[in-house]
CSV table of C-alpha atoms in Angstrom, one decimal:
chain,number,residue,atom,x,y,z
T,1,UNK,CA,151.3,39.5,-16.9
T,2,UNK,CA,153.3,39.7,-19.9
T,3,UNK,CA,153.8,44.0,-19.4
T,4,UNK,CA,155.3,42.8,-15.2
T,5,UNK,CA,157.5,40.8,-16.6
T,6,UNK,CA,159.3,42.9,-19.9
T,7,UNK,CA,159.9,45.4,-16.6
T,8,UNK,CA,161.1,42.8,-13.9
T,9,UNK,CA,163.4,40.7,-15.9
T,10,UNK,CA,165.3,43.8,-16.7
T,11,UNK,CA,166.2,44.8,-12.7
T,12,UNK,CA,162.6,46.1,-11.9
T,13,UNK,CA,162.4,46.0,-8.4
T,14,UNK,CA,158.9,48.0,-7.6
T,15,UNK,CA,155.6,48.7,-9.6
T,16,UNK,CA,153.8,51.0,-8.6
T,17,UNK,CA,149.8,50.8,-9.2
T,18,UNK,CA,147.9,53.9,-9.4
T,19,UNK,CA,144.4,52.9,-7.5
T,20,UNK,CA,141.9,55.6,-9.2
T,21,UNK,CA,138.1,56.5,-8.2
T,22,UNK,CA,136.6,59.0,-10.0
T,23,UNK,CA,135.9,60.6,-7.1
T,24,UNK,CA,139.4,62.3,-5.5
T,25,UNK,CA,140.6,62.5,-8.9
T,26,UNK,CA,139.3,62.5,-12.1
T,27,UNK,CA,140.1,59.1,-13.3
T,28,UNK,CA,139.0,55.8,-13.6
T,29,UNK,CA,141.5,52.4,-13.1
T,30,UNK,CA,141.4,49.5,-10.7
T,31,UNK,CA,141.4,48.3,-7.5
T,32,UNK,CA,142.8,45.5,-5.5
T,33,UNK,CA,141.3,42.6,-7.5
T,34,UNK,CA,143.8,43.4,-10.4
T,35,UNK,CA,146.3,43.6,-7.5
T,36,UNK,CA,145.4,39.9,-6.3
T,37,UNK,CA,145.8,38.3,-10.3
T,38,UNK,CA,149.2,39.6,-10.1
T,39,UNK,CA,150.0,39.1,-7.5
T,40,UNK,CA,151.3,35.6,-8.1
T,41,UNK,CA,152.9,36.2,-11.2
T,42,UNK,CA,155.8,38.8,-9.7
T,43,UNK,CA,158.3,38.9,-6.6
T,44,UNK,CA,158.8,42.7,-7.4
T,45,UNK,CA,157.7,44.8,-4.3
T,46,UNK,CA,153.6,46.0,-4.9
T,47,UNK,CA,153.7,49.6,-4.7
T,48,UNK,CA,149.8,50.5,-4.0
T,49,UNK,CA,148.7,54.0,-4.5
T,50,UNK,CA,144.9,55.0,-3.7
T,51,UNK,CA,144.1,57.8,-5.2
T,52,UNK,CA,140.4,57.8,-3.4
T,53,UNK,CA,137.7,58.3,-1.2
T,54,UNK,CA,138.1,57.2,2.5
T,55,UNK,CA,140.6,55.1,2.1
T,56,UNK,CA,140.7,53.7,5.0
T,57,UNK,CA,137.9,51.7,3.8
T,58,UNK,CA,140.1,49.5,1.4
T,59,UNK,CA,143.4,48.6,4.4
T,60,UNK,CA,142.1,44.8,4.8
T,61,UNK,CA,141.5,44.8,0.9
T,62,UNK,CA,144.7,45.9,-0.3
T,63,UNK,CA,146.6,43.9,2.4
T,64,UNK,CA,144.5,40.5,1.2
T,65,UNK,CA,145.4,41.5,-2.5
T,66,UNK,CA,148.7,41.1,-1.7
T,67,UNK,CA,150.4,45.0,-1.6
T,68,UNK,CA,154.1,46.2,-0.2
T,69,UNK,CA,153.2,49.9,0.6
T,70,UNK,CA,149.3,51.4,1.5
T,71,UNK,CA,149.9,54.3,0.3
T,72,UNK,CA,147.3,57.1,1.0
T,73,UNK,CA,146.9,60.9,0.8
T,74,UNK,CA,147.2,63.5,2.4
T,75,UNK,CA,144.7,65.4,1.8
T,76,UNK,CA,142.3,62.4,1.5
T,77,UNK,CA,142.8,61.5,5.5
T,78,UNK,CA,140.4,63.0,7.8
T,79,UNK,CA,142.8,61.3,10.8
T,80,UNK,CA,146.2,60.4,9.6
T,81,UNK,CA,147.8,58.7,12.7
T,82,UNK,CA,144.7,56.8,12.8
T,83,UNK,CA,145.1,55.3,9.0
T,84,UNK,CA,149.3,55.5,9.4
T,85,UNK,CA,148.8,53.1,12.7
T,86,UNK,CA,145.7,50.7,10.7
T,87,UNK,CA,148.6,50.0,7.5
T,88,UNK,CA,151.2,48.3,9.7
T,89,UNK,CA,148.8,46.9,11.9
T,90,UNK,CA,148.2,45.4,8.5
T,91,UNK,CA,151.5,44.2,8.2
T,92,UNK,CA,152.0,46.7,5.3
T,93,UNK,CA,155.0,49.2,4.4
T,94,UNK,CA,152.8,53.0,5.3
T,95,UNK,CA,153.2,55.8,3.1
T,96,UNK,CA,151.1,59.6,2.4
T,97,UNK,CA,151.6,61.5,-0.5
T,98,UNK,CA,150.6,64.9,-1.6
T,99,UNK,CA,149.5,66.3,-4.3
T,100,UNK,CA,151.1,70.0,-6.2
T,101,UNK,CA,149.0,72.6,-4.1
T,102,UNK,CA,149.8,70.6,-0.7
T,103,UNK,CA,152.4,72.1,1.4
T,104,UNK,CA,155.0,69.5,2.2
T,105,UNK,CA,155.5,70.8,5.9
T,106,UNK,CA,151.8,69.7,6.7
T,107,UNK,CA,153.9,65.9,6.8
T,108,UNK,CA,155.5,67.0,9.7
T,109,UNK,CA,153.6,65.2,13.0
T,110,UNK,CA,153.5,61.7,10.6
T,111,UNK,CA,157.1,61.7,9.5
T,112,UNK,CA,158.4,59.6,12.0
T,113,UNK,CA,156.1,57.1,11.4
T,114,UNK,CA,156.1,56.5,7.3
T,115,UNK,CA,158.3,54.6,5.4
T,116,UNK,CA,157.1,56.1,2.7
T,117,UNK,CA,156.4,60.0,1.2
T,118,UNK,CA,155.2,60.5,-2.7
T,119,UNK,CA,155.6,64.1,-3.6
T,120,UNK,CA,153.5,64.2,-6.8
T,121,UNK,CA,154.6,66.5,-9.4
T,122,UNK,CA,151.9,66.2,-11.7
T,123,UNK,CA,148.5,67.2,-11.0
T,124,UNK,CA,146.6,63.1,-9.9
T,125,UNK,CA,144.6,61.2,-11.7
T,126,UNK,CA,146.7,60.7,-15.5
T,127,UNK,CA,150.1,60.0,-16.9
T,128,UNK,CA,152.5,62.3,-19.5
T,129,UNK,CA,152.0,65.1,-17.8
T,130,UNK,CA,154.9,68.4,-17.0
T,131,UNK,CA,156.5,67.6,-14.5
T,132,UNK,CA,156.3,70.4,-12.2
T,133,UNK,CA,159.4,71.9,-11.2
T,134,UNK,CA,158.9,72.8,-7.7
T,135,UNK,CA,157.9,69.5,-6.8
T,136,UNK,CA,162.2,69.2,-5.9
T,137,UNK,CA,162.2,71.5,-3.3
T,138,UNK,CA,159.5,69.3,-1.6
T,139,UNK,CA,162.0,66.8,-2.5
T,140,UNK,CA,164.6,68.9,-1.0
T,141,UNK,CA,163.0,69.5,2.1
T,142,UNK,CA,162.2,66.1,2.9
T,143,UNK,CA,165.9,65.0,2.3
T,144,UNK,CA,167.1,67.7,5.1
T,145,UNK,CA,164.0,66.9,7.7
T,146,UNK,CA,165.0,63.0,7.2
T,147,UNK,CA,168.7,63.4,8.2
T,148,UNK,CA,168.1,65.8,10.6
T,149,UNK,CA,165.9,63.2,12.0
T,150,UNK,CA,167.5,60.4,11.7
T,151,UNK,CA,164.1,59.1,9.4
T,152,UNK,CA,162.8,56.6,7.7
T,153,UNK,CA,160.5,56.8,5.3
T,154,UNK,CA,161.8,56.5,1.4
T,155,UNK,CA,161.1,60.0,-1.2
T,156,UNK,CA,159.1,58.8,-4.1
T,157,UNK,CA,158.6,61.0,-6.6
T,158,UNK,CA,155.6,60.8,-9.3
T,159,UNK,CA,154.6,62.0,-12.9
T,160,UNK,CA,156.5,63.7,-15.8
T,161,UNK,CA,159.6,61.7,-14.9
T,162,UNK,CA,161.9,61.3,-18.1
T,163,UNK,CA,165.7,61.4,-18.8
T,164,UNK,CA,166.4,64.3,-18.0
T,165,UNK,CA,163.7,65.7,-15.2
T,166,UNK,CA,164.6,62.1,-13.3
T,167,UNK,CA,168.6,63.5,-12.7
T,168,UNK,CA,167.0,66.1,-10.6
T,169,UNK,CA,164.6,64.6,-8.9
T,170,UNK,CA,167.9,62.8,-8.2
T,171,UNK,CA,170.1,64.7,-6.8
T,172,UNK,CA,167.6,66.6,-4.5
T,173,UNK,CA,167.1,63.6,-2.4
T,174,UNK,CA,164.1,61.4,-4.2
T,175,UNK,CA,164.8,57.5,-3.6
T,176,UNK,CA,162.1,56.3,-5.0
T,177,UNK,CA,161.1,57.2,-9.1
T,178,UNK,CA,157.9,56.2,-10.5
T,179,UNK,CA,158.4,56.4,-14.2
T,180,UNK,CA,155.3,55.1,-16.1
T,181,UNK,CA,155.0,57.2,-19.8
T,182,UNK,CA,158.6,57.0,-20.0
T,183,UNK,CA,159.4,53.0,-19.5
T,184,UNK,CA,156.5,51.3,-21.1
T,185,UNK,CA,156.3,54.1,-23.6
T,186,UNK,CA,159.7,53.9,-24.7
T,187,UNK,CA,161.1,52.6,-27.9
T,188,UNK,CA,163.4,49.7,-25.5
T,189,UNK,CA,161.9,48.7,-21.9
T,190,UNK,CA,165.1,47.1,-21.3
T,191,UNK,CA,166.9,50.0,-22.7
T,192,UNK,CA,165.1,52.7,-20.3
T,193,UNK,CA,164.6,50.4,-16.7
T,194,UNK,CA,168.3,50.3,-16.9
T,195,UNK,CA,168.8,54.3,-17.0
T,196,UNK,CA,167.0,54.9,-14.7
T,197,UNK,CA,168.0,51.7,-12.4
T,198,UNK,CA,172.0,53.2,-13.2
T,199,UNK,CA,171.4,57.0,-11.7
């Protein structure tokens, strides 16, 4: 609660929550129970990023826990269109994420139905990694597709975001920046949050 309040009171409106199962990625974090325990203490948008196999099993749990966005990995889904529909039926916003090695064009059939597209600019699993510059091409492609087709999804980027890479990401078209280490590792959290909000 204290960690959340530290960013919320200085203007952060989203909280990105990384859910890892030690199977889809080589790390283990937390599940819906932690989100449920945090929900009463924050009015922020809860952006749940599920780096897990069989994400369809967790839709109802995360809805009950209070997640606003449910973002699954394209690489973990058997039928993206079915999963997107189920997320929306549950009353959450539907997001899809792609790993660095996945072509962004693979998402073309689903873009019209998505609320969020998350581009991973590092290999998912651990914080503090170096930003992969080629992810900016994917962001730019998503921006162009959004403008040409009048799609409604938000473009989010996650991994290696800092004061320098954030500028490039925003210029490419990113609308939501996930800055974990850059905020919580900063000596002045308020100043760090203010920097990203003002880009």
